[in-house]
PDB file of N, CA and C in Angstrom:
ATOM      1  N   VAL A 360       7.529   6.756 -19.792  1.00 96.00           N
ATOM      2  CA  VAL A 360       8.699   5.898 -19.728  1.00 96.00           C
ATOM      3  C   VAL A 360       9.932   6.788 -19.641  1.00 96.00           C
ATOM      4  N   LEU A 361      10.752   6.555 -18.635  1.00 97.00           N
ATOM      5  CA  LEU A 361      12.012   7.276 -18.491  1.00 97.00           C
ATOM      6  C   LEU A 361      13.142   6.318 -18.829  1.00 97.00           C
ATOM      7  N   LEU A 362      13.983   6.697 -19.785  1.00 98.00           N
ATOM      8  CA  LEU A 362      15.120   5.887 -20.209  1.00 98.00           C
ATOM      9  C   LEU A 362      16.395   6.512 -19.655  1.00 98.00           C
ATOM     10  N   ILE A 363      17.148   5.753 -18.853  1.00 98.00           N
ATOM     11  CA  ILE A 363      18.376   6.264 -18.241  1.00 98.00           C
ATOM     12  C   ILE A 363      19.557   5.455 -18.773  1.00 98.00           C
ATOM     13  N   HIS A 364      20.467   6.142 -19.424  1.00 97.00           N
ATOM     14  CA  HIS A 364      21.620   5.504 -20.080  1.00 97.00           C
ATOM     15  C   HIS A 364      22.660   5.004 -19.080  1.00 97.00           C
ATOM     16  N   GLY A 365      23.671   4.335 -19.606  1.00 95.00           N
ATOM     17  CA  GLY A 365      24.734   3.784 -18.793  1.00 95.00           C
ATOM     18  C   GLY A 365      26.009   4.601 -18.825  1.00 95.00           C
ATOM     19  N   PHE A 366      27.040   4.071 -18.169  1.00 93.00           N
ATOM     20  CA  PHE A 366      28.342   4.722 -18.065  1.00 93.00           C
ATOM     21  C   PHE A 366      28.919   4.969 -19.452  1.00 93.00           C
ATOM     22  N   GLY A 367      29.374   6.181 -19.672  1.00 91.00           N
ATOM     23  CA  GLY A 367      29.983   6.535 -20.950  1.00 91.00           C
ATOM     24  C   GLY A 367      28.978   6.772 -22.062  1.00 91.00           C
ATOM     25  N   GLY A 368      27.701   6.639 -21.770  1.00 94.00           N
ATOM     26  CA  GLY A 368      26.670   6.807 -22.789  1.00 94.00           C
ATOM     27  C   GLY A 368      25.971   8.141 -22.667  1.00 94.00           C
ATOM     28  N   ASN A 369      24.878   8.247 -23.375  1.00 96.00           N
ATOM     29  CA  ASN A 369      24.008   9.421 -23.286  1.00 96.00           C
ATOM     30  C   ASN A 369      22.635   9.021 -23.803  1.00 96.00           C
ATOM     31  N   ALA A 370      21.761   9.983 -23.956  1.00 96.00           N
ATOM     32  CA  ALA A 370      20.386   9.693 -24.377  1.00 96.00           C
ATOM     33  C   ALA A 370      20.334   9.002 -25.740  1.00 96.00           C
ATOM     34  N   GLU A 371      21.347   9.217 -26.566  1.00 96.00           N
ATOM     35  CA  GLU A 371      21.383   8.582 -27.891  1.00 96.00           C
ATOM     36  C   GLU A 371      21.430   7.054 -27.803  1.00 96.00           C
ATOM     37  N   HIS A 372      21.801   6.540 -26.651  1.00 96.00           N
ATOM     38  CA  HIS A 372      21.827   5.088 -26.445  1.00 96.00           C
ATOM     39  C   HIS A 372      20.463   4.469 -26.770  1.00 96.00           C
ATOM     40  N   TRP A 373      19.412   5.256 -26.580  1.00 97.00           N
ATOM     41  CA  TRP A 373      18.040   4.772 -26.736  1.00 97.00           C
ATOM     42  C   TRP A 373      17.427   5.167 -28.076  1.00 97.00           C
ATOM     43  N   ARG A 374      18.237   5.578 -29.050  1.00 97.00           N
ATOM     44  CA  ARG A 374      17.714   6.115 -30.320  1.00 97.00           C
ATOM     45  C   ARG A 374      16.801   5.150 -31.065  1.00 97.00           C
ATOM     46  N   LYS A 375      16.963   3.865 -30.877  1.00 97.00           N
ATOM     47  CA  LYS A 375      16.078   2.900 -31.550  1.00 97.00           C
ATOM     48  C   LYS A 375      14.901   2.496 -30.663  1.00 97.00           C
ATOM     49  N   ASN A 376      15.114   2.479 -29.358  1.00 97.00           N
ATOM     50  CA  ASN A 376      14.055   2.068 -28.426  1.00 97.00           C
ATOM     51  C   ASN A 376      12.989   3.132 -28.246  1.00 97.00           C
ATOM     52  N   GLY A 377      13.407   4.387 -28.135  1.00 97.00           N
ATOM     53  CA  GLY A 377      12.475   5.484 -27.890  1.00 97.00           C
ATOM     54  C   GLY A 377      11.353   5.563 -28.906  1.00 97.00           C
ATOM     55  N   PRO A 378      11.672   5.594 -30.211  1.00 97.00           N
ATOM     56  CA  PRO A 378      10.603   5.668 -31.210  1.00 97.00           C
ATOM     57  C   PRO A 378       9.659   4.463 -31.173  1.00 97.00           C
ATOM     58  N   GLU A 379      10.184   3.289 -30.885  1.00 98.00           N
ATOM     59  CA  GLU A 379       9.336   2.091 -30.809  1.00 98.00           C
ATOM     60  C   GLU A 379       8.367   2.184 -29.628  1.00 98.00           C
ATOM     61  N   LEU A 380       8.873   2.651 -28.497  1.00 98.00           N
ATOM     62  CA  LEU A 380       8.004   2.813 -27.326  1.00 98.00           C
ATOM     63  C   LEU A 380       6.948   3.889 -27.578  1.00 98.00           C
ATOM     64  N   ALA A 381       7.353   4.978 -28.229  1.00 98.00           N
ATOM     65  CA  ALA A 381       6.396   6.044 -28.549  1.00 98.00           C
ATOM     66  C   ALA A 381       5.328   5.540 -29.515  1.00 98.00           C
ATOM     67  N   ALA A 382       5.731   4.733 -30.494  1.00 98.00           N
ATOM     68  CA  ALA A 382       4.771   4.180 -31.456  1.00 98.00           C
ATOM     69  C   ALA A 382       3.780   3.244 -30.769  1.00 98.00           C
ATOM     70  N   ALA A 383       4.210   2.659 -29.643  1.00 98.00           N
ATOM     71  CA  ALA A 383       3.321   1.771 -28.881  1.00 98.00           C
ATOM     72  C   ALA A 383       2.403   2.560 -27.945  1.00 98.00           C
ATOM     73  N   GLY A 384       2.516   3.887 -27.976  1.00 96.00           N
ATOM     74  CA  GLY A 384       1.605   4.718 -27.196  1.00 96.00           C
ATOM     75  C   GLY A 384       2.156   5.280 -25.902  1.00 96.00           C
ATOM     76  N   TYR A 385       3.428   5.064 -25.637  1.00 95.00           N
ATOM     77  CA  TYR A 385       4.019   5.579 -24.401  1.00 95.00           C
ATOM     78  C   TYR A 385       4.554   6.993 -24.600  1.00 95.00           C
ATOM     79  N   GLU A 386       4.528   7.775 -23.536  1.00 95.00           N
ATOM     80  CA  GLU A 386       5.213   9.065 -23.507  1.00 95.00           C
ATOM     81  C   GLU A 386       6.635   8.749 -23.049  1.00 95.00           C
ATOM     82  N   VAL A 387       7.635   9.078 -23.871  1.00 97.00           N
ATOM     83  CA  VAL A 387       9.003   8.611 -23.646  1.00 97.00           C
ATOM     84  C   VAL A 387       9.952   9.789 -23.427  1.00 97.00           C
ATOM     85  N   TYR A 388      10.799   9.652 -22.420  1.00 97.00           N
ATOM     86  CA  TYR A 388      11.845  10.631 -22.142  1.00 97.00           C
ATOM     87  C   TYR A 388      13.176   9.888 -22.044  1.00 97.00           C
ATOM     88  N   ALA A 389      14.144  10.278 -22.870  1.00 97.00           N
ATOM     89  CA  ALA A 389      15.515   9.780 -22.762  1.00 97.00           C
ATOM     90  C   ALA A 389      16.361  10.977 -22.350  1.00 97.00           C
ATOM     91  N   VAL A 390      17.020  10.881 -21.226  1.00 95.00           N
ATOM     92  CA  VAL A 390      17.743  12.025 -20.672  1.00 95.00           C
ATOM     93  C   VAL A 390      19.243  11.752 -20.620  1.00 95.00           C
ATOM     94  N   ASP A 391      20.015  12.824 -20.616  1.00 95.00           N
ATOM     95  CA  ASP A 391      21.449  12.734 -20.338  1.00 95.00           C
ATOM     96  C   ASP A 391      21.639  13.000 -18.856  1.00 95.00           C
ATOM     97  N   LEU A 392      22.286  12.084 -18.157  1.00 93.00           N
ATOM     98  CA  LEU A 392      22.636  12.352 -16.767  1.00 93.00           C
ATOM     99  C   LEU A 392      23.596  13.536 -16.727  1.00 93.00           C
ATOM    100  N   LEU A 393      23.551  14.303 -15.644  1.00 89.00           N
ATOM    101  CA  LEU A 393      24.433  15.448 -15.495  1.00 89.00           C
ATOM    102  C   LEU A 393      25.882  15.002 -15.672  1.00 89.00           C
ATOM    103  N   GLY A 394      26.608  15.683 -16.554  1.00 88.00           N
ATOM    104  CA  GLY A 394      27.999  15.337 -16.826  1.00 88.00           C
ATOM    105  C   GLY A 394      28.185  14.450 -18.040  1.00 88.00           C
ATOM    106  N   TYR A 395      27.102  13.963 -18.617  1.00 91.00           N
ATOM    107  CA  TYR A 395      27.160  13.094 -19.794  1.00 91.00           C
ATOM    108  C   TYR A 395      26.515  13.787 -20.992  1.00 91.00           C
ATOM    109  N   GLY A 396      26.895  13.344 -22.180  1.00 91.00           N
ATOM    110  CA  GLY A 396      26.235  13.801 -23.400  1.00 91.00           C
ATOM    111  C   GLY A 396      26.212  15.310 -23.538  1.00 91.00           C
ATOM    112  N   PHE A 397      25.021  15.837 -23.813  1.00 89.00           N
ATOM    113  CA  PHE A 397      24.861  17.271 -24.022  1.00 89.00           C
ATOM    114  C   PHE A 397      24.414  18.004 -22.759  1.00 89.00           C
ATOM    115  N   SER A 398      24.431  17.321 -21.613  1.00 88.00           N
ATOM    116  CA  SER A 398      24.009  17.969 -20.367  1.00 88.00           C
ATOM    117  C   SER A 398      25.089  18.938 -19.888  1.00 88.00           C
ATOM    118  N   SER A 399      24.719  19.749 -18.916  1.00 81.00           N
ATOM    119  CA  SER A 399      25.685  20.655 -18.289  1.00 81.00           C
ATOM    120  C   SER A 399      26.750  19.834 -17.581  1.00 81.00           C
ATOM    121  N   LYS A 400      27.925  20.426 -17.466  1.00 81.00           N
ATOM    122  CA  LYS A 400      29.021  19.781 -16.759  1.00 81.00           C
ATOM    123  C   LYS A 400      29.591  20.772 -15.745  1.00 81.00           C
ATOM    124  N   PRO A 401      28.824  21.042 -14.684  1.00 76.00           N
ATOM    125  CA  PRO A 401      29.272  22.034 -13.705  1.00 76.00           C
ATOM    126  C   PRO A 401      30.570  21.624 -13.026  1.00 76.00           C
ATOM    127  N   ASP A 402      31.336  22.621 -12.640  1.00 72.00           N
ATOM    128  CA  ASP A 402      32.573  22.392 -11.907  1.00 72.00           C
ATOM    129  C   ASP A 402      32.209  21.957 -10.489  1.00 72.00           C
ATOM    130  N   PRO A 403      32.653  20.783 -10.069  1.00 66.00           N
ATOM    131  CA  PRO A 403      32.282  20.295  -8.740  1.00 66.00           C
ATOM    132  C   PRO A 403      32.835  21.145  -7.603  1.00 66.00           C
ATOM    133  N   ARG A 404      33.815  21.984  -7.884  1.00 64.00           N
ATOM    134  CA  ARG A 404      34.397  22.823  -6.831  1.00 64.00           C
ATOM    135  C   ARG A 404      33.659  24.146  -6.665  1.00 64.00           C
ATOM    136  N   SER A 405      32.715  24.430  -7.568  1.00 64.00           N
ATOM    137  CA  SER A 405      31.972  25.685  -7.460  1.00 64.00           C
ATOM    138  C   SER A 405      30.889  25.559  -6.397  1.00 64.00           C
ATOM    139  N   THR A 406      30.370  26.670  -5.960  1.00 55.00           N
ATOM    140  CA  THR A 406      29.248  26.610  -5.028  1.00 55.00           C
ATOM    141  C   THR A 406      28.018  26.245  -5.834  1.00 55.00           C
ATOM    142  N   THR A 407      27.332  25.244  -5.386  1.00 56.00           N
ATOM    143  CA  THR A 407      26.199  24.731  -6.137  1.00 56.00           C
ATOM    144  C   THR A 407      25.177  24.132  -5.190  1.00 56.00           C
ATOM    145  N   PRO A 408      23.910  24.204  -5.533  1.00 55.00           N
ATOM    146  CA  PRO A 408      22.904  23.577  -4.676  1.00 55.00           C
ATOM    147  C   PRO A 408      22.792  22.069  -4.885  1.00 55.00           C
ATOM    148  N   LEU A 409      23.573  21.507  -5.819  1.00 56.00           N
ATOM    149  CA  LEU A 409      23.472  20.076  -6.085  1.00 56.00           C
ATOM    150  C   LEU A 409      24.015  19.279  -4.909  1.00 56.00           C
ATOM    151  N   ARG A 410      23.420  18.138  -4.696  1.00 56.00           N
ATOM    152  CA  ARG A 410      23.776  17.285  -3.566  1.00 56.00           C
ATOM    153  C   ARG A 410      25.106  16.585  -3.823  1.00 56.00           C
ATOM    154  N   VAL A 411      25.945  16.577  -2.814  1.00 56.00           N
ATOM    155  CA  VAL A 411      27.207  15.852  -2.865  1.00 56.00           C
ATOM    156  C   VAL A 411      27.111  14.737  -1.836  1.00 56.00           C
ATOM    157  N   ASP A 412      27.451  13.532  -2.239  1.00 56.00           N
ATOM    158  CA  ASP A 412      27.399  12.390  -1.328  1.00 56.00           C
ATOM    159  C   ASP A 412      28.400  12.622  -0.190  1.00 56.00           C
ATOM    160  N   PRO A 413      27.940  12.714   1.073  1.00 61.00           N
ATOM    161  CA  PRO A 413      28.848  13.006   2.179  1.00 61.00           C
ATOM    162  C   PRO A 413      29.928  11.948   2.372  1.00 61.00           C
ATOM    163  N   SER A 414      29.677  10.721   1.922  1.00 62.00           N
ATOM    164  CA  SER A 414      30.694   9.678   2.064  1.00 62.00           C
ATOM    165  C   SER A 414      31.797   9.824   1.026  1.00 62.00           C
ATOM    166  N   MET A 415      31.547  10.624  -0.010  1.00 56.00           N
ATOM    167  CA  MET A 415      32.544  10.853  -1.061  1.00 56.00           C
ATOM    168  C   MET A 415      32.523  12.333  -1.453  1.00 56.00           C
ATOM    169  N   PRO A 416      32.898  13.251  -0.540  1.00 56.00           N
ATOM    170  CA  PRO A 416      32.758  14.675  -0.829  1.00 56.00           C
ATOM    171  C   PRO A 416      33.558  15.134  -2.038  1.00 56.00           C
ATOM    172  N   GLU A 417      34.596  14.398  -2.398  1.00 56.00           N
ATOM    173  CA  GLU A 417      35.395  14.782  -3.562  1.00 56.00           C
ATOM    174  C   GLU A 417      34.738  14.368  -4.875  1.00 56.00           C
ATOM    175  N   ARG A 418      33.695  13.571  -4.797  1.00 61.00           N
ATOM    176  CA  ARG A 418      33.003  13.098  -6.001  1.00 61.00           C
ATOM    177  C   ARG A 418      31.699  13.855  -6.170  1.00 61.00           C
ATOM    178  N   PHE A 419      31.590  14.563  -7.257  1.00 67.00           N
ATOM    179  CA  PHE A 419      30.425  15.405  -7.504  1.00 67.00           C
ATOM    180  C   PHE A 419      29.377  14.668  -8.316  1.00 67.00           C
ATOM    181  N   TYR A 420      29.793  13.976  -9.330  1.00 79.00           N
ATOM    182  CA  TYR A 420      28.871  13.227 -10.179  1.00 79.00           C
ATOM    183  C   TYR A 420      28.724  11.841  -9.573  1.00 79.00           C
ATOM    184  N   ASN A 421      27.579  11.587  -8.941  1.00 84.00           N
ATOM    185  CA  ASN A 421      27.424  10.314  -8.252  1.00 84.00           C
ATOM    186  C   ASN A 421      25.979   9.832  -8.331  1.00 84.00           C
ATOM    187  N   ILE A 422      25.784   8.592  -7.978  1.00 90.00           N
ATOM    188  CA  ILE A 422      24.475   7.951  -8.103  1.00 90.00           C
ATOM    189  C   ILE A 422      23.409   8.626  -7.233  1.00 90.00           C
ATOM    190  N   PRO A 423      23.689   8.955  -5.963  1.00 87.00           N
ATOM    191  CA  PRO A 423      22.647   9.641  -5.187  1.00 87.00           C
ATOM    192  C   PRO A 423      22.200  10.961  -5.823  1.00 87.00           C
ATOM    193  N   MET A 424      23.150  11.730  -6.363  1.00 84.00           N
ATOM    194  CA  MET A 424      22.788  12.999  -6.982  1.00 84.00           C
ATOM    195  C   MET A 424      21.955  12.770  -8.241  1.00 84.00           C
ATOM    196  N   TRP A 425      22.375  11.837  -9.095  1.00 91.00           N
ATOM    197  CA  TRP A 425      21.620  11.550 -10.319  1.00 91.00           C
ATOM    198  C   TRP A 425      20.227  11.026  -9.976  1.00 91.00           C
ATOM    199  N   SER A 426      20.125  10.187  -8.949  1.00 92.00           N
ATOM    200  CA  SER A 426      18.813   9.660  -8.546  1.00 92.00           C
ATOM    201  C   SER A 426      17.897  10.781  -8.083  1.00 92.00           C
ATOM    202  N   GLU A 427      18.453  11.702  -7.325  1.00 88.00           N
ATOM    203  CA  GLU A 427      17.666  12.848  -6.874  1.00 88.00           C
ATOM    204  C   GLU A 427      17.182  13.662  -8.079  1.00 88.00           C
ATOM    205  N   GLN A 428      18.065  13.858  -9.053  1.00 90.00           N
ATOM    206  CA  GLN A 428      17.685  14.608 -10.255  1.00 90.00           C
ATOM    207  C   GLN A 428      16.612  13.878 -11.055  1.00 90.00           C
ATOM    208  N   MET A 429      16.748  12.578 -11.207  1.00 94.00           N
ATOM    209  CA  MET A 429      15.753  11.825 -11.975  1.00 94.00           C
ATOM    210  C   MET A 429      14.407  11.811 -11.248  1.00 94.00           C
ATOM    211  N   GLY A 430      14.443  11.738  -9.913  1.00 92.00           N
ATOM    212  CA  GLY A 430      13.201  11.822  -9.147  1.00 92.00           C
ATOM    213  C   GLY A 430      12.508  13.161  -9.354  1.00 92.00           C
ATOM    214  N   SER A 431      13.290  14.230  -9.334  1.00 91.00           N
ATOM    215  CA  SER A 431      12.735  15.568  -9.587  1.00 91.00           C
ATOM    216  C   SER A 431      12.183  15.661 -10.997  1.00 91.00           C
ATOM    217  N   PHE A 432      12.886  15.081 -11.962  1.00 94.00           N
ATOM    218  CA  PHE A 432      12.427  15.091 -13.356  1.00 94.00           C
ATOM    219  C   PHE A 432      11.077  14.381 -13.473  1.00 94.00           C
ATOM    220  N   LEU A 433      10.970  13.226 -12.834  1.00 94.00           N
ATOM    221  CA  LEU A 433       9.708  12.479 -12.885  1.00 94.00           C
ATOM    222  C   LEU A 433       8.554  13.280 -12.282  1.00 94.00           C
ATOM    223  N   ARG A 434       8.816  13.947 -11.171  1.00 91.00           N
ATOM    224  CA  ARG A 434       7.758  14.732 -10.525  1.00 91.00           C
ATOM    225  C   ARG A 434       7.438  16.013 -11.293  1.00 91.00           C
ATOM    226  N   GLU A 435       8.475  16.764 -11.645  1.00 92.00           N
ATOM    227  CA  GLU A 435       8.270  18.104 -12.201  1.00 92.00           C
ATOM    228  C   GLU A 435       7.964  18.121 -13.693  1.00 92.00           C
ATOM    229  N   VAL A 436       8.592  17.250 -14.456  1.00 93.00           N
ATOM    230  CA  VAL A 436       8.386  17.244 -15.910  1.00 93.00           C
ATOM    231  C   VAL A 436       7.308  16.243 -16.309  1.00 93.00           C
ATOM    232  N   CYS A 437       7.393  15.054 -15.749  1.00 91.00           N
ATOM    233  CA  CYS A 437       6.454  13.991 -16.135  1.00 91.00           C
ATOM    234  C   CYS A 437       5.161  14.024 -15.325  1.00 91.00           C
ATOM    235  N   GLY A 438       5.155  14.757 -14.225  1.00 89.00           N
ATOM    236  CA  GLY A 438       3.946  14.844 -13.408  1.00 89.00           C
ATOM    237  C   GLY A 438       3.652  13.592 -12.607  1.00 89.00           C
ATOM    238  N   VAL A 439       4.670  12.783 -12.350  1.00 90.00           N
ATOM    239  CA  VAL A 439       4.484  11.542 -11.597  1.00 90.00           C
ATOM    240  C   VAL A 439       4.282  11.872 -10.120  1.00 90.00           C
ATOM    241  N   LYS A 440       3.292  11.230  -9.518  1.00 81.00           N
ATOM    242  CA  LYS A 440       3.008  11.401  -8.092  1.00 81.00           C
ATOM    243  C   LYS A 440       3.185  10.061  -7.393  1.00 81.00           C
ATOM    244  N   GLU A 441       3.430  10.129  -6.098  1.00 72.00           N
ATOM    245  CA  GLU A 441       3.520   8.916  -5.288  1.00 72.00           C
ATOM    246  C   GLU A 441       2.196   8.167  -5.349  1.00 72.00           C
ATOM    247  N   GLU A 442       2.255   6.844  -5.290  1.00 66.00           N
ATOM    248  CA  GLU A 442       1.023   6.049  -5.292  1.00 66.00           C
ATOM    249  C   GLU A 442       0.124   6.440  -4.129  1.00 66.00           C
ATOM    250  N   SER A 443       0.729   6.767  -2.984  1.00 60.00           N
ATOM    251  CA  SER A 443      -0.061   7.148  -1.813  1.00 60.00           C
ATOM    252  C   SER A 443      -0.827   8.455  -2.044  1.00 60.00           C
ATOM    253  N   ALA A 444      -0.396   9.244  -3.037  1.00 62.00           N
ATOM    254  CA  ALA A 444      -1.078  10.504  -3.364  1.00 62.00           C
ATOM    255  C   ALA A 444      -1.985  10.325  -4.577  1.00 62.00           C
ATOM    256  N   GLY A 445      -2.282   9.076  -4.910  1.00 66.00           N
ATOM    257  CA  GLY A 445      -3.168   8.805  -6.039  1.00 66.00           C
ATOM    258  C   GLY A 445      -2.466   8.783  -7.374  1.00 66.00           C
ATOM    259  N   GLY A 446      -1.144   8.732  -7.350  1.00 66.00           N
ATOM    260  CA  GLY A 446      -0.376   8.721  -8.594  1.00 66.00           C
ATOM    261  C   GLY A 446      -0.300   7.343  -9.209  1.00 66.00           C
ATOM    262  N   GLN A 447       0.091   7.328 -10.472  1.00 74.00           N
ATOM    263  CA  GLN A 447       0.176   6.070 -11.200  1.00 74.00           C
ATOM    264  C   GLN A 447       1.601   5.546 -11.287  1.00 74.00           C
ATOM    265  N   GLY A 448       2.591   6.386 -11.099  1.00 79.00           N
ATOM    266  CA  GLY A 448       3.968   5.958 -11.212  1.00 79.00           C
ATOM    267  C   GLY A 448       4.466   6.054 -12.636  1.00 79.00           C
ATOM    268  N   ALA A 449       5.639   5.515 -12.867  1.00 90.00           N
ATOM    269  CA  ALA A 449       6.260   5.572 -14.192  1.00 90.00           C
ATOM    270  C   ALA A 449       7.041   4.292 -14.428  1.00 90.00           C
ATOM    271  N   MET A 450       7.276   4.005 -15.694  1.00 94.00           N
ATOM    272  CA  MET A 450       8.135   2.894 -16.064  1.00 94.00           C
ATOM    273  C   MET A 450       9.532   3.474 -16.291  1.00 94.00           C
ATOM    274  N   VAL A 451      10.535   2.881 -15.651  1.00 96.00           N
ATOM    275  CA  VAL A 451      11.911   3.344 -15.797  1.00 96.00           C
ATOM    276  C   VAL A 451      12.721   2.202 -16.389  1.00 96.00           C
ATOM    277  N   ILE A 452      13.367   2.470 -17.520  1.00 97.00           N
ATOM    278  CA  ILE A 452      14.202   1.477 -18.194  1.00 97.00           C
ATOM    279  C   ILE A 452      15.630   1.993 -18.140  1.00 97.00           C
ATOM    280  N   THR A 453      16.546   1.126 -17.708  1.00 98.00           N
ATOM    281  CA  THR A 453      17.906   1.581 -17.439  1.00 98.00           C
ATOM    282  C   THR A 453      18.949   0.674 -18.072  1.00 98.00           C
ATOM    283  N   ASN A 454      20.190   1.180 -18.076  1.00 97.00           N
ATOM    284  CA  ASN A 454      21.329   0.423 -18.562  1.00 97.00           C
ATOM    285  C   ASN A 454      22.542   0.787 -17.716  1.00 97.00           C
ATOM    286  N   SER A 455      23.342  -0.192 -17.341  1.00 96.00           N
ATOM    287  CA  SER A 455      24.623   0.024 -16.675  1.00 96.00           C
ATOM    288  C   SER A 455      24.464   0.903 -15.437  1.00 96.00           C
ATOM    289  N   VAL A 456      25.218   1.992 -15.340  1.00 95.00           N
ATOM    290  CA  VAL A 456      25.148   2.864 -14.167  1.00 95.00           C
ATOM    291  C   VAL A 456      23.750   3.463 -14.015  1.00 95.00           C
ATOM    292  N   GLY A 457      23.022   3.585 -15.098  1.00 96.00           N
ATOM    293  CA  GLY A 457      21.638   4.047 -15.028  1.00 96.00           C
ATOM    294  C   GLY A 457      20.779   3.114 -14.187  1.00 96.00           C
ATOM    295  N   SER A 458      21.162   1.840 -14.118  1.00 97.00           N
ATOM    296  CA  SER A 458      20.411   0.880 -13.296  1.00 97.00           C
ATOM    297  C   SER A 458      20.561   1.194 -11.814  1.00 97.00           C
ATOM    298  N   SER A 459      21.758   1.592 -11.403  1.00 96.00           N
ATOM    299  CA  SER A 459      21.961   1.991 -10.005  1.00 96.00           C
ATOM    300  C   SER A 459      21.155   3.238  -9.685  1.00 96.00           C
ATOM    301  N   VAL A 460      21.103   4.156 -10.644  1.00 96.00           N
ATOM    302  CA  VAL A 460      20.301   5.370 -10.474  1.00 96.00           C
ATOM    303  C   VAL A 460      18.830   4.984 -10.328  1.00 96.00           C
ATOM    304  N   GLY A 461      18.351   4.118 -11.207  1.00 95.00           N
ATOM    305  CA  GLY A 461      16.956   3.691 -11.180  1.00 95.00           C
ATOM    306  C   GLY A 461      16.571   2.974  -9.900  1.00 95.00           C
ATOM    307  N   LEU A 462      17.486   2.174  -9.356  1.00 94.00           N
ATOM    308  CA  LEU A 462      17.188   1.450  -8.120  1.00 94.00           C
ATOM    309  C   LEU A 462      16.996   2.391  -6.939  1.00 94.00           C
ATOM    310  N   GLU A 463      17.630   3.551  -6.976  1.00 92.00           N
ATOM    311  CA  GLU A 463      17.496   4.510  -5.875  1.00 92.00           C
ATOM    312  C   GLU A 463      16.262   5.388  -5.994  1.00 92.00           C
ATOM    313  N   LEU A 464      15.558   5.305  -7.124  1.00 87.00           N
ATOM    314  CA  LEU A 464      14.388   6.180  -7.289  1.00 87.00           C
ATOM    315  C   LEU A 464      13.278   5.817  -6.318  1.00 87.00           C
TER     316      LEU A 464
END
């Protein structure tokens, strides 16, 4: 289960939900989106390999970038594979801006 917080929040948003889901037998990850909570806050003007939405080049922290990061997290950390590759997928629970991120996954 991947828990994605909303605007102005962080992983602590899920402090009561995470333990309940874990007690029910789920493997649970609550993450801070880049720029929120305790995550890194890179300078958007620096050279970086992170994706910048071409329609909003002045905006560094955006939904397409966060979605790409969450997709990588699911594959690399959680071991999630595409259904076409025999994978099982993951449950994603979201709030606020996290919902837009989740819809792009």
